[in-house]
Amino acid sequence: MQLNRIFVGVSLGLVALSSAANESEANTNANAMEVITINGASFDDYQVQDASGAMRSNIPLLETAQSVTVIPEIIMAEQLATTLGEVLNNDASLSPGSTQRNREVFSSRGFELSSSTGYLRDGHQHWSHYQQPIETLSRVEVIKGPSSILYGQSAPGGLVNMVTKKPTVAPLFELSADTDQFGSTRFMLDAGGEIVEDTNYRAVLVKQDVNFDRDYYNGETRERDRFLGSLNIEHHFSDDLVVNAYYDRTNDKAGLDTGAWLDDNGDVVSEKHTINDFSWAFTDITVENIGANLSYFFNSQWDVQVGYNEQTFERERFESSPSYPSGYVAGDSYDSNPYDRFDDWQFKTAYVDLHGQVNFGGIEHNLLFGANSLDYYYGQLIERGDTITYTPGDTEPSRPELDYHNDDTLSVTKYDYYGVYFQDLMTLSEHWQVAVGGRYDKQNRSGADNESVLPKVGVLYHPAENSTIYVNYSEGFEPQSSETIDDELDQNYGMEIDAVTSKQWELGAKWQVSERLLVNTAVFNIEKSGTLISEQLDDDPVYETVTTQSGLQTHKGFEISAQGAVTDKWFVMTSAMYLHAEYEVDESYQGNTPADAPKWSASLWSRYELTDKLALNAGLFYQGARFADNANTVEKDAYTRVDVGATYTTDVMGKAVGLRLNIENLFDTDYLAGGGTNNVTIGDGATARLQMKVAF
């Protein structure tokens, strides 16, 4: 990549934008309202007042005894985000993991989020083993800490709830196209409005082609081809009864890049811009979601919400599967173990929530009674090929004749679980509130049946109408894969294995500095316990080991964030986190820090409006030094990435037109993002992107 081309292009673009802005100022401001329309939101929407996923209802953030970050659509649009990872960069409590095999992994407060239990979509558990179609989202909610009381099994760090765009009453029709200097393109249609009286819709279509800046050894460019189609229809049977039904489909095919290799010094061993996989390796994913939601309001105090979602995820992965040899030096030979594999996941979720508000004994109660369930199926077919030994510089081996259809055995995993829960937010006075809740959860799985009972409590003090100080205690759990210790030579052979549990104490404060700016702070202590620890017995005449559930992992830290309008022209979303994460008691990693858990991290995205038509953006994203492995033998350096952008809006033939120019990694900083010693993600160099959007 030639940086001078990017900077020349940006300079010319900004000059053109400034000139156009001056001309606009000299003419008329009659189209000022269209500047707002094209973004689909007021710029006040940098700050969001509530988070539906935190308490399964639209309770204000100032009345939520938990740290929650909401990333609104306007910021996703300004950043031209195309992946969930680009969105989650805006919250310092989330750190990126590996992006191998065209998917993304994240950690929240140092704990990795599971593909099956770490993500929600509109309150449903959502299988997230692929890059999420964020063009369908209106916002992303990051819910910090154990959240099992409302959603069941989940990791200690929290959950990511993706809230989808809803049907609109007013007509909406927007077309956009964007491109970058590598020739990548994305075309998008976002439409909505009334079909017939009382029936509205929202439709999104996306066609994206990506050319990556890392190539294969044979010189071919890694590419990605993605299609997304989404339709949501909502019908109002009456003022009290609303039903919507939706369907979306994602087709995503991409060449494979399982990541670069690191030596003991944390340096990339192989070529920085060269992929170790072969050019014929690919992943081909088809994901479908179909479901419906019902809302019925009995009266102004009571309502019921019912939802069902069925997700089908089919993937073929034709791997070259390169192996990182011990002591590898650039140019050495390495082995690849190809296979063709088909995965079939089916994820069925349902919930029913009853909300009510009552006044009893002089106390206002905001009540939630609910139940949710998940039915999980996974099937796999695979055919493996012979090992290939390859030396960089040689001709790439031809694609082996492999076909997963030749596998006549089907590996199957099934389980289901359900839970019932309640929650009560009690308003004792204008200054004091108490939130209490509990959950009973039952998992049915061969060899891993599990039952859990969980509490949650929070106390909120409001010293003024615009501020909150809170403390909360919450618990989470993750069932184990076996219900007993099965080693006959272990002293605790036959002992039942409980779920791995987590608990968090959090003390926080929220301050609504103005109507448009919210500041949050939180101090947290999370403990994850119950992992298996085996110890050798040297002098026991019968048993060789003793295994107990005594593992302990602690994550302590501090967060601070601000979001909203600093002035009438300057808007920010910023956060920082300090984290001390440690395996306190662990069979293999005692005293170590988990991989990809930086001690310090920070993010900043800001917007400054020069005129009604021209605005500038600047972003800063910092990740401190992180270990690439749990053994703490390899460390990745800290890095700071700087992004800039500019938006110009105008009127062409009566249509609102927006132009956006963004540069990611302005200073072309070399850095390593998430991933370990054999799958680290190389940070992209300076990348310029240009978008045009037209609102009809």
C-alpha positions in Angstrom: 0.0 0.0 0.0 1.3 3.5 -0.9 0.4 5.9 1.9 1.1 9.0 -0.2 -1.9 8.1 -2.4 -4.1 7.9 0.6 -3.0 11.3 2.0 -3.2 13.0 -1.3 -6.7 11.7 -1.8 -7.8 12.7 1.7 -6.3 16.2 1.3 -8.1 16.7 -2.0 -11.3 15.3 -0.5 -11.2 17.6 2.5 -10.4 20.7 0.4 -13.4 19.8 -1.8 -15.6 19.3 1.2 -14.5 22.6 2.7 -15.1 24.5 -0.6 -18.5 23.0 -0.9 -19.3 23.9 2.6 -18.3 27.5 2.1 -20.5 27.7 -1.0 -23.3 26.2 0.9 -23.0 28.8 3.6 -23.1 31.5 1.0 -26.3 30.1 -0.5 -29.2 28.8 1.6 -29.8 26.7 4.6 -33.2 25.4 3.4 -32.0 21.8 3.3 -30.6 21.8 6.8 -33.3 19.4 8.0 -32.2 16.9 5.3 -28.8 16.7 7.0 -30.4 15.1 9.9 -32.7 12.9 7.8 -29.9 11.2 5.9 -28.3 9.9 9.1 -31.7 8.6 10.3 -31.2 10.1 13.7 -30.6 13.3 15.6 -27.0 13.8 16.7 -28.3 13.8 20.3 -28.5 10.0 19.7 -24.8 9.7 20.6 -26.3 9.1 24.1 -29.0 6.5 24.6 -31.2 6.7 27.7 -32.0 3.0 28.3 -30.8 -0.6 27.4 -33.6 -3.2 26.8 -31.2 -6.1 27.4 -29.9 -5.1 30.8 -33.2 -5.7 32.7 -35.4 -7.1 29.8 -37.4 -3.9 29.8 -36.8 -0.3 28.9 -35.7 0.9 32.4 -33.6 4.1 32.3 -29.8 3.6 32.7 -29.9 5.8 35.8 -32.2 3.2 37.4 -30.1 0.2 36.3 -27.7 -1.1 39.0 -25.2 -2.4 36.5 -22.6 -1.1 34.1 -24.0 -1.0 30.5 -22.7 0.6 27.3 -25.0 1.3 24.4 -23.4 1.9 21.0 -26.0 3.6 18.8 -26.5 3.3 15.0 -25.3 6.8 14.3 -21.8 5.9 15.5 -21.8 2.6 13.5 -22.7 4.7 10.4 -20.1 7.3 11.0 -17.4 4.6 11.3 -18.6 2.8 8.2 -18.5 -0.3 10.4 -19.0 -3.6 8.5 -18.2 -6.0 11.4 -19.3 -6.4 15.0 -15.6 -6.0 16.0 -15.5 -2.5 14.5 -18.5 -1.6 16.6 -17.2 -3.1 19.9 -14.0 -1.2 19.6 -16.0 1.7 21.0 -16.1 0.0 24.5 -12.7 -0.3 26.3 -14.1 -3.2 28.4 -14.1 -5.4 25.3 -10.9 -6.7 23.8 -10.5 -8.4 20.4 -9.5 -12.1 20.1 -8.7 -14.1 17.0 -10.4 -13.4 13.7 -9.3 -16.7 12.1 -11.7 -18.5 9.8 -13.8 -15.4 9.0 -15.3 -15.0 12.5 -14.6 -12.8 15.4 -13.9 -13.5 19.1 -14.1 -11.0 21.9 -13.5 -10.9 25.7 -15.5 -8.7 28.1 -13.6 -7.7 31.2 -11.0 -10.3 30.3 -13.4 -13.3 29.9 -14.0 -14.7 26.5 -17.5 -14.6 25.2 -18.9 -17.9 24.0 -20.4 -18.2 20.5 -23.4 -20.0 22.0 -24.0 -18.1 25.2 -22.2 -14.7 25.0 -24.5 -13.0 22.5 -28.1 -12.0 22.2 -30.2 -10.6 19.4 -33.3 -8.8 20.7 -33.1 -10.7 23.9 -32.7 -14.1 22.3 -29.6 -16.3 22.8 -27.9 -16.0 19.4 -25.5 -18.4 17.8 -22.6 -16.1 16.8 -20.0 -18.3 15.2 -19.8 -15.9 12.2 -19.4 -12.2 11.5 -22.7 -10.6 12.4 -24.7 -8.7 9.8 -24.6 -5.3 11.6 -26.4 -3.5 8.8 -29.6 -4.8 10.4 -28.8 -3.3 13.8 -30.1 -0.1 15.4 -27.7 -0.4 18.4 -25.5 -2.7 20.3 -25.8 -3.1 24.1 -22.8 -4.3 26.1 -24.0 -5.7 29.5 -21.2 -6.0 31.9 -20.7 -8.8 34.5 -22.6 -12.1 35.1 -26.0 -12.0 33.5 -27.3 -15.5 34.0 -30.3 -14.5 36.1 -32.2 -13.3 33.0 -30.6 -15.3 30.2 -29.2 -18.6 31.7 -25.7 -19.9 31.2 -23.2 -17.2 30.2 -19.6 -16.1 30.8 -18.7 -13.9 33.8 -17.7 -10.9 31.7 -21.1 -10.2 30.4 -23.2 -10.3 27.2 -23.5 -8.4 23.9 -27.2 -7.7 22.9 -27.7 -6.8 19.3 -30.9 -4.8 18.8 -32.3 -4.9 15.3 -33.9 -2.1 13.3 -37.7 -2.0 13.6 -40.4 -1.3 10.9 -41.1 2.4 10.4 -44.4 4.3 9.8 -42.8 7.1 7.9 -41.5 6.2 4.4 -37.8 5.3 4.4 -35.7 4.6 1.3 -31.9 4.9 1.4 -29.3 3.7 -1.0 -25.6 3.7 -0.2 -22.3 2.5 -1.7 -18.8 2.5 -0.2 -15.4 1.4 -1.4 -11.7 1.4 -0.3 -8.3 1.6 -1.9 -8.1 -2.2 -2.2 -11.2 -2.3 -4.5 -13.6 -3.6 -1.8 -17.2 -2.6 -2.3 -20.5 -2.6 -0.3 -23.9 -1.7 -1.6 -26.8 -1.3 0.7 -30.6 -0.7 0.6 -32.5 0.3 3.8 -36.2 0.7 3.3 -39.3 1.0 5.4 -42.8 2.4 5.7 -46.4 1.4 5.7 -47.6 -1.4 3.5 -51.3 -1.0 4.3 -53.0 0.6 7.2 -51.6 -0.7 10.5 -49.0 -2.8 8.8 -45.4 -1.6 8.5 -42.1 -3.1 7.3 -38.4 -2.7 7.3 -36.1 -4.3 4.7 -32.3 -4.4 4.4 -30.3 -5.7 1.4 -26.5 -5.8 1.4 -24.0 -7.0 -1.3 -20.4 -6.8 -0.2 -17.1 -7.9 -1.8 -13.9 -7.5 0.2 -10.3 -7.6 -1.0 -7.9 -8.1 2.0 -4.4 -6.7 2.2 -2.8 -10.1 3.1 -2.2 -12.4 0.1 -1.5 -16.1 -0.4 2.0 -17.4 -1.2 0.9 -17.9 -4.9 0.1 -14.2 -5.1 -3.7 -14.5 -5.1 -5.7 -12.0 -3.1 -7.9 -13.2 -0.2 -11.5 -12.3 -1.0 -14.9 -12.3 0.7 -18.3 -12.3 -0.9 -21.3 -11.6 1.3 -25.0 -11.2 0.7 -27.6 -10.2 3.4 -31.3 -10.0 3.0 -33.6 -9.0 5.9 -37.4 -8.3 6.2 -39.4 -7.4 9.3 -43.2 -6.9 9.1 -45.2 -5.5 12.0 -49.0 -5.4 12.3 -51.1 -3.5 14.8 -54.2 -5.5 15.5 -55.2 -2.9 18.0 -53.7 -0.3 20.2 -53.0 -3.1 22.7 -51.8 -6.0 20.4 -48.8 -5.8 18.1 -47.3 -8.8 16.3 -44.2 -8.8 14.1 -42.6 -11.5 12.0 -39.1 -11.4 10.5 -36.8 -13.4 8.2 -33.1 -12.8 7.4 -30.5 -14.7 5.4 -26.8 -14.3 5.2 -24.5 -15.9 2.6 -20.9 -15.4 3.4 -18.0 -17.0 1.5 -14.4 -16.1 2.1 -10.9 -17.4 1.6 -9.3 -18.6 4.9 -6.7 -16.8 6.9 -6.0 -18.6 10.2 -3.7 -15.9 11.3 0.1 -15.2 11.6 2.7 -17.0 13.7 4.6 -15.4 16.6 8.0 -16.3 18.0 9.0 -16.2 21.6 9.7 -12.4 21.4 6.2 -11.7 20.1 7.4 -11.0 16.5 5.7 -12.3 13.4 7.7 -15.2 12.1 6.1 -15.6 8.7 5.7 -12.9 6.1 3.6 -10.1 7.5 1.4 -9.7 4.5 1.4 -13.4 3.4 -1.2 -16.0 4.5 0.0 -19.4 5.6 -3.1 -21.1 4.4 -3.4 -22.2 0.8 -5.5 -20.1 -1.7 -8.0 -22.9 -2.2 -9.0 -23.0 1.5 -12.4 -21.4 2.1 -15.4 -21.1 4.4 -18.9 -20.9 3.0 -21.6 -20.0 5.5 -25.4 -19.7 5.2 -27.4 -18.4 8.2 -31.1 -18.0 8.4 -33.2 -16.5 11.2 -37.0 -16.7 11.2 -39.2 -15.7 14.1 -42.0 -13.7 15.5 -42.7 -11.5 18.5 -46.0 -10.5 20.2 -46.7 -7.6 22.6 -50.0 -7.3 24.4 -50.9 -4.5 26.8 -53.5 -5.5 29.3 -53.6 -1.9 30.6 -51.1 0.9 31.3 -49.5 -1.1 34.1 -49.3 -4.6 32.8 -48.1 -6.1 29.5 -46.8 -9.5 28.1 -44.0 -10.0 25.6 -43.6 -13.4 23.7 -40.9 -14.2 21.3 -39.6 -17.2 19.2 -36.6 -17.5 17.0 -35.3 -20.4 14.9 -31.7 -20.0 13.6 -30.2 -22.4 11.1 -26.4 -22.1 10.5 -24.8 -24.3 7.8 -21.1 -24.1 7.0 -18.7 -25.8 4.7 -15.0 -25.3 5.7 -12.4 -26.6 3.3 -9.2 -26.3 5.3 -5.6 -26.4 4.4 -4.9 -26.3 8.2 -1.3 -25.2 8.4 0.6 -26.2 11.5 3.1 -24.0 13.3 6.3 -26.1 13.8 8.3 -25.6 17.0 11.3 -23.4 16.4 10.0 -22.2 13.0 12.1 -19.7 11.1 10.7 -17.7 8.1 11.2 -19.8 5.0 11.2 -23.2 6.8 8.9 -25.9 5.6 5.7 -26.6 7.5 2.9 -29.2 7.4 -0.7 -28.7 6.4 -3.5 -31.2 7.2 -6.4 -30.5 4.8 -10.0 -31.5 5.4 -13.4 -30.8 4.1 -16.0 -30.3 6.9 -19.7 -29.5 7.1 -21.3 -28.1 10.2 -25.0 -27.8 10.9 -26.1 -25.8 13.9 -29.8 -25.3 14.8 -30.6 -22.9 17.5 -34.2 -22.5 18.7 -35.1 -20.0 21.4 -38.3 -18.8 23.0 -39.3 -16.5 25.8 -42.3 -15.0 27.6 -42.1 -12.0 29.8 -44.8 -10.4 32.0 -44.1 -6.8 33.1 -46.1 -5.0 35.7 -46.1 -1.9 37.9 -47.8 -1.9 41.2 -47.8 0.1 44.4 -47.8 -2.0 47.5 -47.1 -1.0 51.1 -46.1 2.5 50.0 -43.4 1.0 47.6 -43.5 1.2 43.9 -42.7 -2.2 42.3 -41.5 -2.6 38.7 -42.0 -6.4 38.2 -40.8 -8.9 35.7 -41.8 -12.6 35.6 -40.5 -14.7 32.8 -39.3 -17.9 31.3 -36.9 -18.7 28.4 -35.6 -21.8 26.7 -33.0 -22.9 24.2 -33.0 -26.1 22.0 -29.5 -26.8 20.6 -28.6 -29.2 17.8 -25.2 -29.7 16.1 -24.2 -32.2 13.4 -20.8 -32.6 11.7 -19.5 -34.4 8.7 -15.8 -34.4 7.8 -13.3 -36.1 5.4 -9.6 -35.6 6.1 -6.7 -35.8 3.6 -3.1 -36.6 3.7 -0.5 -34.3 5.2 1.1 -31.8 2.8 4.6 -30.5 3.5 5.2 -27.1 2.0 8.2 -24.8 1.7 7.4 -21.1 1.1 8.5 -20.1 -2.5 7.5 -23.5 -3.9 4.5 -23.9 -6.2 1.3 -24.1 -4.2 0.0 -27.7 -3.9 -3.2 -28.4 -5.8 -6.4 -28.8 -3.9 -6.9 -32.3 -2.7 -9.9 -34.4 -3.8 -11.9 -34.2 -0.5 -15.7 -34.1 0.0 -17.5 -34.2 3.3 -20.3 -36.1 1.7 -18.0 -39.2 1.8 -18.4 -39.3 5.6 -21.0 -41.9 6.4 -21.0 -41.1 10.1 -22.7 -38.1 11.6 -21.3 -36.6 14.8 -24.3 -35.1 16.8 -24.6 -33.0 19.9 -28.0 -32.1 21.4 -29.1 -30.4 24.5 -31.8 -28.1 25.8 -32.3 -25.9 28.8 -35.0 -23.6 30.2 -35.2 -21.2 33.0 -37.8 -19.2 35.0 -36.9 -15.9 36.5 -38.3 -12.9 38.4 -37.1 -9.4 39.0 -38.4 -6.5 41.1 -37.1 -2.9 41.0 -38.5 -1.3 44.1 -38.6 2.4 44.5 -38.5 3.2 48.2 -38.3 6.9 47.9 -37.0 9.6 45.5 -33.5 8.7 46.7 -33.5 4.9 47.1 -34.2 2.0 44.9 -33.5 -1.8 45.4 -33.4 -4.4 42.6 -33.7 -8.1 43.5 -34.1 -11.1 41.3 -33.6 -14.8 41.0 -33.6 -17.7 38.5 -34.0 -21.4 38.4 -32.3 -23.0 35.4 -32.4 -26.6 34.2 -30.2 -28.1 31.4 -30.9 -31.5 29.9 -27.9 -33.0 28.2 -26.5 -36.5 28.1 -23.8 -36.8 30.7 -24.2 -33.1 31.7 -27.6 -32.6 33.3 -27.5 -29.5 35.4 -29.7 -27.4 37.8 -28.8 -23.9 39.1 -30.5 -21.4 41.4 -29.1 -17.9 41.1 -29.7 -14.6 43.0 -29.1 -11.0 42.1 -29.4 -7.8 44.2 -28.7 -4.2 43.6 -29.1 -1.0 45.6 -29.3 2.4 44.0 -29.0 5.8 45.7 -29.9 9.0 43.9 -28.3 12.0 45.6 -29.9 14.1 42.9 -32.3 13.6 40.1 -29.5 13.4 37.6 -27.1 11.0 39.4 -26.9 7.5 40.8 -24.6 5.6 43.0 -25.1 1.8 43.0 -23.8 -1.5 44.3 -24.8 -4.9 42.9 -24.1 -8.6 43.4 -24.8 -11.0 40.6 -24.0 -14.6 39.8 -23.5 -16.7 36.6 -22.9 -20.3 35.7 -21.5 -22.5 32.8 -22.4 -26.2 32.9 -19.6 -28.8 32.6 -19.5 -31.4 29.9 -19.6 -34.4 32.3 -21.6 -35.0 35.4 -19.0 -37.0 37.3 -15.3 -37.5 37.5 -14.7 -40.6 35.3 -11.1 -41.6 36.1 -11.2 -44.7 38.2 -7.7 -44.0 39.5 -8.8 -40.6 40.9 -9.5 -40.4 44.6 -12.8 -38.6 43.8 -14.0 -41.0 41.1 -17.8 -40.6 40.7 -17.9 -37.2 42.3 -20.6 -35.1 40.7 -19.3 -32.1 38.8 -21.2 -28.8 39.3 -21.4 -26.0 36.9 -18.5 -23.5 36.8 -19.8 -20.5 38.7 -19.0 -16.8 38.8 -20.0 -14.0 41.0 -19.4 -10.2 40.8 -19.5 -7.3 43.2 -19.7 -4.0 41.4 -19.8 -0.4 42.8 -20.6 2.3 40.3 -21.8 5.8 39.7 -23.7 7.5 36.9 -24.0 11.2 36.3 -26.2 12.9 33.8 -24.0 15.9 33.4 -26.5 17.5 31.0 -29.5 16.4 29.1 -27.2 15.0 26.4 -24.1 13.8 28.3 -23.8 10.8 30.6 -20.7 9.8 32.6 -20.3 6.3 34.1 -17.7 4.8 36.5 -17.6 1.3 37.9 -15.3 -0.7 40.1 -15.7 -4.5 39.8 -14.5 -7.8 41.3 -15.4 -11.0 39.4 -14.5 -14.5 40.6 -14.9 -17.5 38.4 -14.6 -20.8 40.4 -15.3 -24.5 39.9 -12.8 -25.4 37.2 -11.3 -28.9 37.8 -7.9 -29.1 39.5 -6.0 -32.5 39.5 -3.1 -33.2 41.8 -0.8 -36.2 41.7 -0.8 -38.5 44.7 2.7 -39.9 45.2 2.2 -42.1 48.3 -1.4 -43.4 47.8 -1.4 -47.2 47.3 -4.8 -47.1 45.4 -5.2 -43.8 43.6 -2.9 -41.8 41.3 -4.7 -38.4 41.4 -7.2 -36.4 43.3 -9.5 -34.0 41.4 -11.5 -31.2 42.9 -13.5 -28.2 41.7 -11.2 -25.7 43.4 -10.0 -23.6 40.4 -10.3 -19.8 40.9 -9.9 -17.0 38.4 -10.3 -13.3 39.5 -10.7 -10.2 37.4 -10.6 -6.9 39.3 -10.8 -3.5 37.6 -12.1 0.0 37.1 -14.0 1.6 34.2 -14.9 5.1 33.3 -16.9 6.3 30.3 -18.6 9.4 28.9 -21.1 9.5 26.0 -23.1 12.4 24.5 -22.8 16.0 23.6 -20.1 18.1 25.2 -21.2 21.2 23.4 -23.8 21.9 20.7 -21.2 21.0 18.1 -18.9 18.5 19.8 -20.1 14.9 20.5 -18.0 12.1 22.1 -18.1 8.4 23.0 -15.1 7.5 25.2 -14.1 4.9 27.7 -11.1 3.5 29.6 -10.5 0.4 31.7 -7.9 -0.9 34.1 -8.0 -4.7 34.6 -6.0 -7.0 36.8 -6.9 -10.5 35.7 -5.2 -13.6 37.2 -5.5 -17.4 37.5 -5.3 -17.5 41.3 -5.7 -21.3 41.6 -5.2 -23.3 38.4 -3.6 -26.6 37.5 -1.7 -25.2 34.5 -1.6 -21.4 34.8 -1.4 -20.5 38.4 -0.5 -16.8 38.9 -0.7 -16.1 35.1 -2.8 -13.5 33.2 -5.3 -14.8 30.7 -4.5 -14.3 27.0 -5.7 -11.1 25.4 -6.5 -9.4 28.7 -4.7 -6.0 28.6 -4.1 -4.2 31.9 -5.1 -0.8 30.2 -7.4 -0.1 27.3 -9.1 3.0 26.0 -11.3 4.2 23.2 -12.5 7.6 21.9 -14.8 8.5 19.0 -15.8 12.1 18.5 -17.7 14.3 16.1 -17.3 18.0 15.5 -19.7 20.0 13.4 -18.0 22.7 11.4 -21.2 23.7 9.7 -24.7 22.3 9.3 -23.4 20.3 6.3 -19.8 19.5 7.2 -18.6 17.5 10.2 -15.3 16.0 11.2 -14.6 12.8 13.1 -11.6 11.6 15.0 -11.0 8.3 16.9 -8.4 6.8 19.1 -8.2 3.1 20.1 -5.6 1.9 22.6 -4.9 -1.7 23.7 -2.2 -2.2 26.3 0.4 -5.0 26.2 -1.3 -8.5 26.2 -0.1 -12.0 26.5 -0.6 -14.1 23.4 -1.0 -17.3 25.5 -2.2 -18.3 28.9 1.3 -19.6 29.7 2.5 -16.0 29.5 5.5 -16.9 27.4 4.8 -14.5 24.5 3.7 -10.8 24.9 2.2 -8.6 22.3 3.1 -4.9 22.4 0.7 -2.1 23.2 -0.7 -0.1 20.3 -2.6 3.0 19.6 -4.7 3.4 16.4 -5.9 6.7 15.2 -8.9 7.1 12.8 -10.2 10.2 11.1 -13.2 11.0 8.9 -15.4 13.7 7.4 -19.0 13.9 6.4 -20.6 16.3 3.9 -24.3 16.5 3.2 -26.1 18.3 0.4 -29.2 18.4 -1.8 -29.1 17.1 -5.3 -32.3 17.4 -7.4 -34.3 17.4 -4.2 -32.7 14.3 -2.7 -30.5 14.3 0.4 -27.0 13.1 -0.5 -24.3 12.3 2.0 -20.6 11.8 1.3 -18.3 10.3 3.9 -14.5 9.8 3.8 -12.8 7.8 6.6 -9.2 6.8 7.2 -8.6 3.9 9.6 -5.1 3.7 11.1 -4.1 7.2 9.9 -0.5 6.8 10.8 -0.1 3.3 9.3 0.8 1.9 12.7 2.1 -1.7 12.8 0.3 -3.7 15.5 -1.0 -7.1 16.5 -4.6 -7.3 17.4 -6.2 -10.4 19.0 -5.1 -14.0 18.8 -2.4 -16.3 20.0 1.0 -17.5 18.9 -0.4 -19.5 16.0 -3.4 -17.4 15.0 -2.6 -13.8 15.7 -4.5 -11.1 13.7 -2.3 -8.6 11.9 -3.7 -5.1 12.2 -4.7 -3.5 9.0 -2.5 -0.6 7.7 -3.8 2.8 6.7 -7.1 2.2 4.9 -9.2 4.9 3.2 -12.9 4.4 2.6 -15.4 6.5 0.7 -19.2 6.3 0.9 -22.1 8.0 -0.8 -25.6 7.7 0.6 -28.8 9.0 -1.1 -32.1 9.3 0.8 -35.2 9.3 -1.5 
